[in-house]
Coordinates of C-alpha atoms in Angstrom, one line a residue:
Chain A
S12 CA 101.4 106.5 87.4
Q13 CA 101.2 103.3 86.6
Q14 CA 104.0 100.7 88.0
G15 CA 103.2 97.2 86.4
E16 CA 103.3 97.6 82.1
E17 CA 102.4 94.6 80.6
D18 CA 103.9 93.0 77.6
P19 CA 102.2 92.5 74.8
Q20 CA 99.1 94.6 75.1
A21 CA 97.2 92.2 72.9
L22 CA 97.9 88.1 72.5
S23 CA 96.0 86.0 69.9
I24 CA 96.4 82.2 69.8
Q25 CA 94.6 79.3 69.2
E26 CA 93.1 76.7 72.0
G27 CA 96.0 74.0 73.5
E28 CA 99.2 76.8 72.6
N29 CA 100.7 78.1 75.4
A30 CA 100.2 82.0 76.1
T31 CA 103.1 84.1 77.9
M32 CA 102.7 87.4 79.5
N33 CA 105.0 89.6 80.5
C34 CA 105.2 92.2 83.4
S35 CA 107.7 95.4 84.3
Y36 CA 108.0 97.4 87.4
K37 CA 109.9 100.2 88.4
T38 CA 110.7 99.9 92.2
S39 CA 111.0 97.5 95.4
I40 CA 108.5 95.1 96.1
N41 CA 106.9 93.1 98.7
N42 CA 104.8 90.6 96.3
L43 CA 103.4 90.7 92.6
Q44 CA 100.0 89.9 91.6
W45 CA 98.4 88.6 88.6
Y46 CA 94.7 88.9 88.2
R47 CA 92.3 88.2 85.4
Q48 CA 89.0 90.1 84.3
N49 CA 86.4 88.4 82.0
S50 CA 84.4 91.0 79.8
G51 CA 82.2 93.2 81.9
R52 CA 83.2 91.5 85.0
G53 CA 85.7 92.2 88.2
L54 CA 89.0 91.1 88.7
V55 CA 90.1 87.9 89.8
H56 CA 93.3 86.9 91.8
L57 CA 95.3 84.2 90.1
I58 CA 98.3 83.8 92.0
L59 CA 100.7 85.8 94.0
I60 CA 104.3 85.5 93.9
R61 CA 106.4 87.2 97.0
S62 CA 109.7 88.9 96.6
N63 CA 111.5 86.0 98.0
E64 CA 110.5 83.4 95.4
R65 CA 111.4 82.9 92.4
E66 CA 108.5 80.7 90.8
K67 CA 105.4 79.4 91.5
H68 CA 102.9 77.4 90.0
S69 CA 98.8 76.9 89.9
G70 CA 97.2 74.6 87.6
R71 CA 97.9 75.4 84.2
L72 CA 99.4 78.6 85.3
R73 CA 103.0 79.5 86.3
V74 CA 104.3 83.0 87.4
T75 CA 108.0 83.4 87.6
L76 CA 109.9 86.6 89.2
D77 CA 113.0 88.3 88.5
T78 CA 113.5 90.8 91.0
S79 CA 117.1 92.0 89.4
K80 CA 115.6 92.9 86.2
K81 CA 112.2 93.7 87.9
S82 CA 110.2 91.7 85.9
S83 CA 107.4 88.7 86.2
S84 CA 105.8 86.5 83.3
L85 CA 102.7 84.8 83.7
L86 CA 102.7 81.2 81.4
I87 CA 99.4 79.8 81.1
T88 CA 99.7 75.9 79.7
A89 CA 97.3 74.4 76.9
S90 CA 95.2 77.6 76.9
R91 CA 91.4 76.9 76.2
A92 CA 89.0 79.8 74.8
A93 CA 87.7 79.9 78.5
D94 CA 91.1 82.0 79.0
T95 CA 90.4 84.7 76.8
A96 CA 90.4 87.5 79.3
S97 CA 92.4 90.7 80.1
Y98 CA 95.2 89.6 82.2
F99 CA 96.8 92.2 84.9
C100 CA 100.0 92.3 87.1
A101 CA 99.9 94.2 90.0
T102 CA 102.7 95.1 93.0
K103 CA 102.6 95.8 96.4
N104 CA 105.6 98.1 97.2
T105 CA 108.0 98.1 100.5
G106 CA 107.0 100.9 102.4
F107 CA 104.3 101.6 99.9
Q108 CA 101.3 99.5 101.2
K109 CA 98.9 99.9 98.0
L110 CA 98.4 97.9 95.4
V111 CA 99.5 98.9 92.0
F112 CA 98.2 97.9 88.7
G113 CA 99.2 97.6 85.1
T114 CA 97.5 98.2 82.1
G115 CA 96.9 94.7 81.3
T116 CA 97.4 92.2 78.3
R117 CA 94.1 91.3 76.8
L118 CA 94.3 87.5 75.4
L119 CA 92.2 85.9 73.0
V120 CA 92.3 81.9 72.7
S121 CA 90.3 80.6 69.2
P122 CA 88.7 77.3 69.0
Chain B
N26 CA 79.3 85.1 101.3
A27 CA 78.3 87.1 98.5
G28 CA 81.6 88.7 98.2
V29 CA 81.7 92.5 97.4
T30 CA 78.5 93.8 95.8
Q31 CA 78.5 96.7 93.9
T32 CA 75.5 99.1 93.2
P33 CA 73.9 100.2 91.0
K34 CA 75.5 98.3 87.8
F35 CA 75.0 101.1 85.6
Q36 CA 74.2 104.6 85.8
V37 CA 74.1 107.7 83.5
L38 CA 74.5 111.3 84.9
K39 CA 74.0 114.7 83.9
T40 CA 77.0 117.1 84.3
G41 CA 77.1 118.6 88.1
Q42 CA 74.7 116.1 89.4
S43 CA 75.8 114.1 92.0
M44 CA 75.5 110.6 93.3
T45 CA 77.1 107.8 95.7
L46 CA 77.9 104.2 94.7
Q47 CA 77.6 101.8 96.7
C48 CA 79.9 98.7 98.0
A49 CA 79.9 96.7 100.6
Q50 CA 81.4 93.1 101.7
D51 CA 80.3 90.3 104.0
M52 CA 83.8 89.0 104.7
N53 CA 85.0 90.9 107.5
H54 CA 87.8 92.3 105.4
E55 CA 89.8 95.3 106.6
Y56 CA 90.7 96.8 103.7
M57 CA 88.7 98.3 100.7
S58 CA 89.4 100.3 98.3
W59 CA 87.9 102.0 95.4
Y60 CA 89.6 101.9 91.3
R61 CA 88.4 103.4 88.2
Q62 CA 89.2 101.3 84.7
D63 CA 89.8 103.9 81.9
P64 CA 90.6 102.3 78.5
G65 CA 94.1 101.8 78.3
M66 CA 94.8 103.3 81.4
G67 CA 94.8 100.1 83.7
L68 CA 92.8 100.2 87.2
R69 CA 93.8 103.7 89.3
L70 CA 93.4 104.3 92.7
I71 CA 91.1 106.9 93.9
H72 CA 90.3 106.3 98.0
Y73 CA 90.8 103.3 100.2
S74 CA 90.5 102.6 103.6
V75 CA 92.4 100.4 106.5
G76 CA 89.2 100.1 108.6
A77 CA 85.7 101.8 109.8
G78 CA 86.6 105.3 110.5
I79 CA 89.8 105.4 108.5
T80 CA 90.3 106.7 105.0
D81 CA 93.1 108.3 103.0
Q82 CA 93.5 109.2 99.3
G83 CA 94.8 107.2 96.2
E84 CA 96.0 108.1 92.8
V85 CA 93.2 110.1 91.8
P86 CA 91.0 111.7 94.3
N87 CA 89.7 114.6 93.0
G88 CA 86.1 114.8 92.7
Y89 CA 85.2 112.0 95.0
N90 CA 84.6 111.5 98.5
V91 CA 84.5 108.3 100.5
S92 CA 83.6 107.1 104.2
R93 CA 83.9 104.4 106.5
S94 CA 81.3 104.1 109.6
T95 CA 81.0 100.0 109.6
T96 CA 83.4 97.6 108.2
E97 CA 81.2 96.2 105.6
D98 CA 80.5 99.3 103.7
F99 CA 82.6 102.1 101.7
P100 CA 80.3 104.0 99.9
L101 CA 81.6 106.7 97.0
R102 CA 80.3 110.0 96.2
L103 CA 80.8 111.9 93.5
L104 CA 80.4 115.7 94.1
S105 CA 79.5 117.1 91.0
A106 CA 80.0 114.4 88.1
A107 CA 82.1 115.8 85.4
P108 CA 82.5 113.9 81.6
S109 CA 85.8 113.1 82.8
Q110 CA 84.5 110.6 85.4
T111 CA 83.1 108.9 83.0
S112 CA 84.5 105.3 83.8
V113 CA 84.0 102.0 85.1
Y114 CA 84.3 102.0 89.2
F115 CA 85.6 99.3 91.0
C116 CA 85.0 98.2 94.8
A117 CA 87.6 96.1 96.1
S118 CA 88.5 94.5 99.7
S119 CA 91.3 92.2 101.3
L120 CA 91.4 90.7 104.5
S121 CA 94.5 93.1 106.0
Y122 CA 96.7 95.9 105.5
N123 CA 99.1 95.9 107.8
T124 CA 102.9 95.0 107.1
R125 CA 102.5 92.0 108.5
N126 CA 99.6 90.6 106.1
S127 CA 100.7 92.1 102.8
N128 CA 100.5 89.0 100.9
Q129 CA 96.5 89.0 100.9
P130 CA 94.7 89.2 97.0
Q131 CA 91.9 91.3 96.9
H132 CA 88.7 90.8 96.1
F133 CA 86.7 93.0 93.5
G134 CA 83.2 93.7 92.9
D135 CA 81.9 93.5 88.9
G136 CA 81.9 97.0 88.4
T137 CA 79.8 100.0 88.1
R138 CA 79.9 101.5 84.8
L139 CA 78.7 105.3 85.0
S140 CA 78.4 107.7 82.3
I141 CA 78.5 111.4 82.5
L142 CA 76.4 113.3 80.0

């Protein structure tokens, strides 16, 4: 069964706007990771946040983690058409070292 | 470095045929894994390996075999293809698997798109 569930399933915005995607999970984790997948390509790692971290930044990306609510959010600021892709959260659970992926959010950024 | 290389990129099989999907990485990564991606299902783990000679089952292993004779290669075998195995298959690797190094991102190949008729 899937561990992470992303919300929304699809998001459509204009260039320059911010995009926020949410991820919920079910069990205790070591870390949570976000990946991007362009159409027809493999997944590319974006950012990793450890269970003892609450917020992390990388360029235009900001990730938050709330372990009490078992949720994470990915914010892409000042979005560009090139950000159009599917975004997946993945969790590495304590005592279960495999990476478990959610079902993804499809982001469309229109010029 | 080429990263993770998967071949072939596309394949069409008939029901009952067998084939091997190839995966190779040149990053000296210990951990390698195979996923399948189906619409609305995200990625599901088929098999994984924590080092040469060691493999284990993931979430959906039935109908698939793997082996890890070298650090670089991790082929996935379909024993007798079924239409339910129509999917996109991704191979991924990461530096290490053990608890001390659990904060390792995975590197993905570009996938093999497999259709079973």
